[in-house]
């Protein structure tokens, strides 16, 4: 989903493991919605992948997060 908003090659999430090789997921770059203002609604029920996508959109394309603290 994030690839529809984040340009190709930009970092979406990285994972560090103690016993496995670290992983990085980058955008495929479909960018159907590039250069549009983005607002992401979050609340206490926003968790896991929802938090990851919200933060990636905020960091990579300047999306505004609106709401309350996430899970």
PDB file of N, CA and C in Angstrom:
ATOM      1  N   UNK A   1       0.812  -1.185   0.000  1.00  0.00           N
ATOM      2  CA  UNK A   1       0.000   0.000   0.000  1.00  0.00           C
ATOM      3  C   UNK A   1       0.863   1.260   0.000  1.00  0.00           C
ATOM      4  N   UNK A   2       1.929   1.237   0.777  1.00  0.00           N
ATOM      5  CA  UNK A   2       2.770   2.434   0.888  1.00  0.00           C
ATOM      6  C   UNK A   2       3.395   2.826  -0.447  1.00  0.00           C
ATOM      7  N   UNK A   3       3.569   1.869  -1.345  1.00  0.00           N
ATOM      8  CA  UNK A   3       4.170   2.168  -2.649  1.00  0.00           C
ATOM      9  C   UNK A   3       3.295   3.064  -3.516  1.00  0.00           C
ATOM     10  N   UNK A   4       2.029   3.213  -3.173  1.00  0.00           N
ATOM     11  CA  UNK A   4       1.146   4.112  -3.915  1.00  0.00           C
ATOM     12  C   UNK A   4       1.380   5.570  -3.544  1.00  0.00           C
ATOM     13  N   UNK A   5       2.121   5.801  -2.472  1.00  0.00           N
ATOM     14  CA  UNK A   5       2.354   7.156  -1.978  1.00  0.00           C
ATOM     15  C   UNK A   5       3.835   7.530  -1.918  1.00  0.00           C
ATOM     16  N   UNK A   6       4.704   6.554  -1.702  1.00  0.00           N
ATOM     17  CA  UNK A   6       6.131   6.797  -1.475  1.00  0.00           C
ATOM     18  C   UNK A   6       6.913   6.488  -2.745  1.00  0.00           C
ATOM     19  N   UNK A   7       7.788   7.406  -3.179  1.00  0.00           N
ATOM     20  CA  UNK A   7       8.564   7.188  -4.403  1.00  0.00           C
ATOM     21  C   UNK A   7       9.431   5.926  -4.352  1.00  0.00           C
ATOM     22  N   UNK A   8       9.706   5.383  -5.513  1.00  0.00           N
ATOM     23  CA  UNK A   8      10.480   4.154  -5.663  1.00  0.00           C
ATOM     24  C   UNK A   8      11.835   4.256  -4.966  1.00  0.00           C
ATOM     25  N   UNK A   9      12.170   3.189  -4.246  1.00  0.00           N
ATOM     26  CA  UNK A   9      13.469   3.088  -3.601  1.00  0.00           C
ATOM     27  C   UNK A   9      13.566   3.718  -2.228  1.00  0.00           C
ATOM     28  N   UNK A  10      12.539   4.454  -1.810  1.00  0.00           N
ATOM     29  CA  UNK A  10      12.555   5.083  -0.484  1.00  0.00           C
ATOM     30  C   UNK A  10      12.235   4.030   0.578  1.00  0.00           C
ATOM     31  N   UNK A  11      12.893   4.135   1.717  1.00  0.00           N
ATOM     32  CA  UNK A  11      12.715   3.186   2.810  1.00  0.00           C
ATOM     33  C   UNK A  11      11.312   3.281   3.402  1.00  0.00           C
ATOM     34  N   UNK A  12      10.679   2.125   3.567  1.00  0.00           N
ATOM     35  CA  UNK A  12       9.382   2.049   4.229  1.00  0.00           C
ATOM     36  C   UNK A  12       9.586   1.566   5.663  1.00  0.00           C
ATOM     37  N   UNK A  13      10.342   0.488   5.830  1.00  0.00           N
ATOM     38  CA  UNK A  13      10.612  -0.047   7.170  1.00  0.00           C
ATOM     39  C   UNK A  13      11.894  -0.873   7.137  1.00  0.00           C
ATOM     40  N   UNK A  14      12.611  -0.852   8.243  1.00  0.00           N
ATOM     41  CA  UNK A  14      13.771  -1.732   8.392  1.00  0.00           C
ATOM     42  C   UNK A  14      13.595  -2.526   9.676  1.00  0.00           C
ATOM     43  N   UNK A  15      14.062  -3.761   9.640  1.00  0.00           N
ATOM     44  CA  UNK A  15      13.926  -4.654  10.785  1.00  0.00           C
ATOM     45  C   UNK A  15      15.298  -5.181  11.159  1.00  0.00           C
ATOM     46  N   UNK A  16      15.615  -5.139  12.447  1.00  0.00           N
ATOM     47  CA  UNK A  16      16.886  -5.668  12.936  1.00  0.00           C
ATOM     48  C   UNK A  16      16.604  -6.891  13.798  1.00  0.00           C
ATOM     49  N   UNK A  17      17.322  -7.950  13.497  1.00  0.00           N
ATOM     50  CA  UNK A  17      17.173  -9.199  14.232  1.00  0.00           C
ATOM     51  C   UNK A  17      18.475  -9.523  14.956  1.00  0.00           C
ATOM     52  N   UNK A  18      18.372 -10.301  16.010  1.00  0.00           N
ATOM     53  CA  UNK A  18      19.590 -10.727  16.699  1.00  0.00           C
ATOM     54  C   UNK A  18      20.159 -11.995  16.084  1.00  0.00           C
ATOM     55  N   UNK A  19      19.296 -12.838  15.519  1.00  0.00           N
ATOM     56  CA  UNK A  19      19.761 -14.116  14.980  1.00  0.00           C
ATOM     57  C   UNK A  19      19.590 -14.255  13.469  1.00  0.00           C
ATOM     58  N   UNK A  20      18.952 -13.288  12.826  1.00  0.00           N
ATOM     59  CA  UNK A  20      18.749 -13.328  11.382  1.00  0.00           C
ATOM     60  C   UNK A  20      19.358 -12.085  10.751  1.00  0.00           C
ATOM     61  N   UNK A  21      19.482 -12.112   9.443  1.00  0.00           N
ATOM     62  CA  UNK A  21      19.993 -10.956   8.713  1.00  0.00           C
ATOM     63  C   UNK A  21      18.965  -9.818   8.758  1.00  0.00           C
ATOM     64  N   UNK A  22      19.447  -8.587   8.937  1.00  0.00           N
ATOM     65  CA  UNK A  22      18.560  -7.420   8.950  1.00  0.00           C
ATOM     66  C   UNK A  22      17.830  -7.306   7.616  1.00  0.00           C
ATOM     67  N   UNK A  23      16.625  -6.749   7.655  1.00  0.00           N
ATOM     68  CA  UNK A  23      15.821  -6.577   6.445  1.00  0.00           C
ATOM     69  C   UNK A  23      15.445  -5.117   6.256  1.00  0.00           C
ATOM     70  N   UNK A  24      15.363  -4.705   4.995  1.00  0.00           N
ATOM     71  CA  UNK A  24      14.875  -3.369   4.652  1.00  0.00           C
ATOM     72  C   UNK A  24      13.838  -3.520   3.551  1.00  0.00           C
ATOM     73  N   UNK A  25      12.706  -2.864   3.741  1.00  0.00           N
ATOM     74  CA  UNK A  25      11.644  -2.870   2.739  1.00  0.00           C
ATOM     75  C   UNK A  25      11.581  -1.483   2.128  1.00  0.00           C
ATOM     76  N   UNK A  26      11.734  -1.422   0.813  1.00  0.00           N
ATOM     77  CA  UNK A  26      11.675  -0.134   0.119  1.00  0.00           C
ATOM     78  C   UNK A  26      10.451  -0.100  -0.792  1.00  0.00           C
ATOM     79  N   UNK A  27      10.035   1.100  -1.134  1.00  0.00           N
ATOM     80  CA  UNK A  27       8.855   1.302  -1.963  1.00  0.00           C
ATOM     81  C   UNK A  27       9.077   0.791  -3.384  1.00  0.00           C
ATOM     82  N   UNK A  28       8.028   0.195  -3.949  1.00  0.00           N
ATOM     83  CA  UNK A  28       8.049  -0.225  -5.352  1.00  0.00           C
ATOM     84  C   UNK A  28       7.851   0.970  -6.276  1.00  0.00           C
ATOM     85  N   UNK A  29       7.283   2.045  -5.738  1.00  0.00           N
ATOM     86  CA  UNK A  29       7.194   3.291  -6.475  1.00  0.00           C
ATOM     87  C   UNK A  29       6.073   3.413  -7.482  1.00  0.00           C
ATOM     88  N   UNK A  30       4.868   2.967  -7.136  1.00  0.00           N
ATOM     89  CA  UNK A  30       3.731   3.168  -8.033  1.00  0.00           C
ATOM     90  C   UNK A  30       3.326   4.641  -8.059  1.00  0.00           C
ATOM     91  N   UNK A  31       3.473   5.297  -6.931  1.00  0.00           N
ATOM     92  CA  UNK A  31       3.189   6.723  -6.719  1.00  0.00           C
ATOM     93  C   UNK A  31       1.981   7.264  -7.485  1.00  0.00           C
ATOM     94  N   UNK A  32       0.854   6.636  -7.273  1.00  0.00           N
ATOM     95  CA  UNK A  32      -0.394   7.122  -7.857  1.00  0.00           C
ATOM     96  C   UNK A  32      -0.809   8.462  -7.255  1.00  0.00           C
ATOM     97  N   UNK A  33      -0.371   8.718  -6.031  1.00  0.00           N
ATOM     98  CA  UNK A  33      -0.811   9.904  -5.307  1.00  0.00           C
ATOM     99  C   UNK A  33       0.355  10.815  -4.952  1.00  0.00           C
ATOM    100  N   UNK A  34       1.356  10.874  -5.817  1.00  0.00           N
ATOM    101  CA  UNK A  34       2.526  11.713  -5.572  1.00  0.00           C
ATOM    102  C   UNK A  34       2.146  13.190  -5.657  1.00  0.00           C
ATOM    103  N   UNK A  35       2.781  13.992  -4.823  1.00  0.00           N
ATOM    104  CA  UNK A  35       2.595  15.447  -4.784  1.00  0.00           C
ATOM    105  C   UNK A  35       1.200  15.888  -4.348  1.00  0.00           C
ATOM    106  N   UNK A  36       0.496  15.034  -3.633  1.00  0.00           N
ATOM    107  CA  UNK A  36      -0.787  15.415  -3.049  1.00  0.00           C
ATOM    108  C   UNK A  36      -0.609  15.526  -1.538  1.00  0.00           C
ATOM    109  N   UNK A  37      -1.320  16.457  -0.893  1.00  0.00           N
ATOM    110  CA  UNK A  37      -1.238  16.514   0.568  1.00  0.00           C
ATOM    111  C   UNK A  37      -1.889  15.258   1.163  1.00  0.00           C
ATOM    112  N   UNK A  38      -1.236  14.675   2.159  1.00  0.00           N
ATOM    113  CA  UNK A  38      -1.739  13.445   2.770  1.00  0.00           C
ATOM    114  C   UNK A  38      -1.927  13.666   4.263  1.00  0.00           C
ATOM    115  N   UNK A  39      -3.093  13.282   4.758  1.00  0.00           N
ATOM    116  CA  UNK A  39      -3.382  13.311   6.188  1.00  0.00           C
ATOM    117  C   UNK A  39      -3.725  11.882   6.594  1.00  0.00           C
ATOM    118  N   UNK A  40      -3.072  11.392   7.640  1.00  0.00           N
ATOM    119  CA  UNK A  40      -3.309  10.039   8.135  1.00  0.00           C
ATOM    120  C   UNK A  40      -3.966  10.139   9.511  1.00  0.00           C
ATOM    121  N   UNK A  41      -5.124   9.520   9.659  1.00  0.00           N
ATOM    122  CA  UNK A  41      -5.831   9.524  10.939  1.00  0.00           C
ATOM    123  C   UNK A  41      -5.374   8.332  11.774  1.00  0.00           C
ATOM    124  N   UNK A  42      -4.971   8.597  13.027  1.00  0.00           N
ATOM    125  CA  UNK A  42      -4.518   7.539  13.931  1.00  0.00           C
ATOM    126  C   UNK A  42      -5.197   7.698  15.286  1.00  0.00           C
ATOM    127  N   UNK A  43      -5.287   6.581  16.016  1.00  0.00           N
ATOM    128  CA  UNK A  43      -5.811   6.629  17.382  1.00  0.00           C
ATOM    129  C   UNK A  43      -5.267   5.444  18.164  1.00  0.00           C
ATOM    130  N   UNK A  44      -5.821   5.196  19.330  1.00  0.00           N
ATOM    131  CA  UNK A  44      -5.351   4.126  20.192  1.00  0.00           C
ATOM    132  C   UNK A  44      -5.543   2.731  19.636  1.00  0.00           C
ATOM    133  N   UNK A  45      -6.332   2.598  18.589  1.00  0.00           N
ATOM    134  CA  UNK A  45      -6.528   1.298  17.953  1.00  0.00           C
ATOM    135  C   UNK A  45      -5.622   1.107  16.737  1.00  0.00           C
ATOM    136  N   UNK A  46      -4.851   2.127  16.391  1.00  0.00           N
ATOM    137  CA  UNK A  46      -3.890   2.007  15.294  1.00  0.00           C
ATOM    138  C   UNK A  46      -2.661   1.285  15.833  1.00  0.00           C
ATOM    139  N   UNK A  47      -2.331   0.138  15.250  1.00  0.00           N
ATOM    140  CA  UNK A  47      -1.216  -0.656  15.761  1.00  0.00           C
ATOM    141  C   UNK A  47      -0.495  -1.360  14.617  1.00  0.00           C
ATOM    142  N   UNK A  48       0.680  -1.861  14.916  1.00  0.00           N
ATOM    143  CA  UNK A  48       1.454  -2.728  14.036  1.00  0.00           C
ATOM    144  C   UNK A  48       1.687  -2.099  12.659  1.00  0.00           C
ATOM    145  N   UNK A  49       1.188  -2.746  11.613  1.00  0.00           N
ATOM    146  CA  UNK A  49       1.429  -2.260  10.255  1.00  0.00           C
ATOM    147  C   UNK A  49       0.844  -0.873  10.035  1.00  0.00           C
ATOM    148  N   UNK A  50      -0.265  -0.564  10.703  1.00  0.00           N
ATOM    149  CA  UNK A  50      -0.853   0.773  10.598  1.00  0.00           C
ATOM    150  C   UNK A  50       0.092   1.845  11.098  1.00  0.00           C
ATOM    151  N   UNK A  51       0.788   1.554  12.191  1.00  0.00           N
ATOM    152  CA  UNK A  51       1.770   2.500  12.731  1.00  0.00           C
ATOM    153  C   UNK A  51       2.973   2.634  11.801  1.00  0.00           C
ATOM    154  N   UNK A  52       3.395   1.517  11.234  1.00  0.00           N
ATOM    155  CA  UNK A  52       4.546   1.530  10.322  1.00  0.00           C
ATOM    156  C   UNK A  52       4.242   2.377   9.098  1.00  0.00           C
ATOM    157  N   UNK A  53       3.081   2.163   8.493  1.00  0.00           N
ATOM    158  CA  UNK A  53       2.717   2.925   7.295  1.00  0.00           C
ATOM    159  C   UNK A  53       2.542   4.404   7.621  1.00  0.00           C
ATOM    160  N   UNK A  54       1.900   4.707   8.745  1.00  0.00           N
ATOM    161  CA  UNK A  54       1.707   6.108   9.133  1.00  0.00           C
ATOM    162  C   UNK A  54       3.046   6.818   9.292  1.00  0.00           C
ATOM    163  N   UNK A  55       3.988   6.192   9.979  1.00  0.00           N
ATOM    164  CA  UNK A  55       5.298   6.807  10.189  1.00  0.00           C
ATOM    165  C   UNK A  55       6.082   6.925   8.883  1.00  0.00           C
ATOM    166  N   UNK A  56       6.024   5.895   8.040  1.00  0.00           N
ATOM    167  CA  UNK A  56       6.723   5.949   6.752  1.00  0.00           C
ATOM    168  C   UNK A  56       6.186   7.086   5.892  1.00  0.00           C
ATOM    169  N   UNK A  57       4.874   7.259   5.864  1.00  0.00           N
ATOM    170  CA  UNK A  57       4.284   8.351   5.089  1.00  0.00           C
ATOM    171  C   UNK A  57       4.688   9.708   5.656  1.00  0.00           C
ATOM    172  N   UNK A  58       4.746   9.805   6.978  1.00  0.00           N
ATOM    173  CA  UNK A  58       5.158  11.060   7.602  1.00  0.00           C
ATOM    174  C   UNK A  58       6.620  11.375   7.277  1.00  0.00           C
ATOM    175  N   UNK A  59       7.489  10.395   7.406  1.00  0.00           N
ATOM    176  CA  UNK A  59       8.919  10.624   7.204  1.00  0.00           C
ATOM    177  C   UNK A  59       9.303  10.785   5.734  1.00  0.00           C
ATOM    178  N   UNK A  60       8.672  10.031   4.842  1.00  0.00           N
ATOM    179  CA  UNK A  60       9.111  10.021   3.444  1.00  0.00           C
ATOM    180  C   UNK A  60       8.406  11.037   2.555  1.00  0.00           C
ATOM    181  N   UNK A  61       7.149  11.365   2.853  1.00  0.00           N
ATOM    182  CA  UNK A  61       6.431  12.306   1.983  1.00  0.00           C
ATOM    183  C   UNK A  61       5.780  13.448   2.748  1.00  0.00           C
ATOM    184  N   UNK A  62       6.073  13.555   4.041  1.00  0.00           N
ATOM    185  CA  UNK A  62       5.571  14.682   4.816  1.00  0.00           C
ATOM    186  C   UNK A  62       4.104  14.626   5.173  1.00  0.00           C
ATOM    187  N   UNK A  63       3.536  13.420   5.223  1.00  0.00           N
ATOM    188  CA  UNK A  63       2.129  13.290   5.606  1.00  0.00           C
ATOM    189  C   UNK A  63       1.923  13.826   7.015  1.00  0.00           C
ATOM    190  N   UNK A  64       0.762  14.417   7.240  1.00  0.00           N
ATOM    191  CA  UNK A  64       0.415  14.932   8.561  1.00  0.00           C
ATOM    192  C   UNK A  64      -0.362  13.853   9.310  1.00  0.00           C
ATOM    193  N   UNK A  65       0.098  13.514  10.530  1.00  0.00           N
ATOM    194  CA  UNK A  65      -0.621  12.552  11.362  1.00  0.00           C
ATOM    195  C   UNK A  65      -1.564  13.320  12.274  1.00  0.00           C
ATOM    196  N   UNK A  66      -2.832  12.908  12.287  1.00  0.00           N
ATOM    197  CA  UNK A  66      -3.848  13.593  13.078  1.00  0.00           C
ATOM    198  C   UNK A  66      -4.564  12.562  13.941  1.00  0.00           C
ATOM    199  N   UNK A  67      -4.755  12.888  15.209  1.00  0.00           N
ATOM    200  CA  UNK A  67      -5.494  12.008  16.095  1.00  0.00           C
ATOM    201  C   UNK A  67      -4.847  11.917  17.451  1.00  0.00           C
ATOM    202  N   UNK A  68      -4.931  10.730  18.035  1.00  0.00           N
ATOM    203  CA  UNK A  68      -4.386  10.506  19.368  1.00  0.00           C
ATOM    204  C   UNK A  68      -3.260   9.485  19.307  1.00  0.00           C
ATOM    205  N   UNK A  69      -2.642   9.245  20.451  1.00  0.00           N
ATOM    206  CA  UNK A  69      -1.525   8.305  20.524  1.00  0.00           C
ATOM    207  C   UNK A  69      -1.954   6.930  20.027  1.00  0.00           C
ATOM    208  N   UNK A  70      -1.063   6.287  19.268  1.00  0.00           N
ATOM    209  CA  UNK A  70      -1.358   4.950  18.751  1.00  0.00           C
ATOM    210  C   UNK A  70      -1.120   3.909  19.832  1.00  0.00           C
ATOM    211  N   UNK A  71      -1.452   2.677  19.507  1.00  0.00           N
ATOM    212  CA  UNK A  71      -1.348   1.558  20.436  1.00  0.00           C
ATOM    213  C   UNK A  71       0.040   1.498  21.012  1.00  0.00           C
TER     214      UNK A  71
END
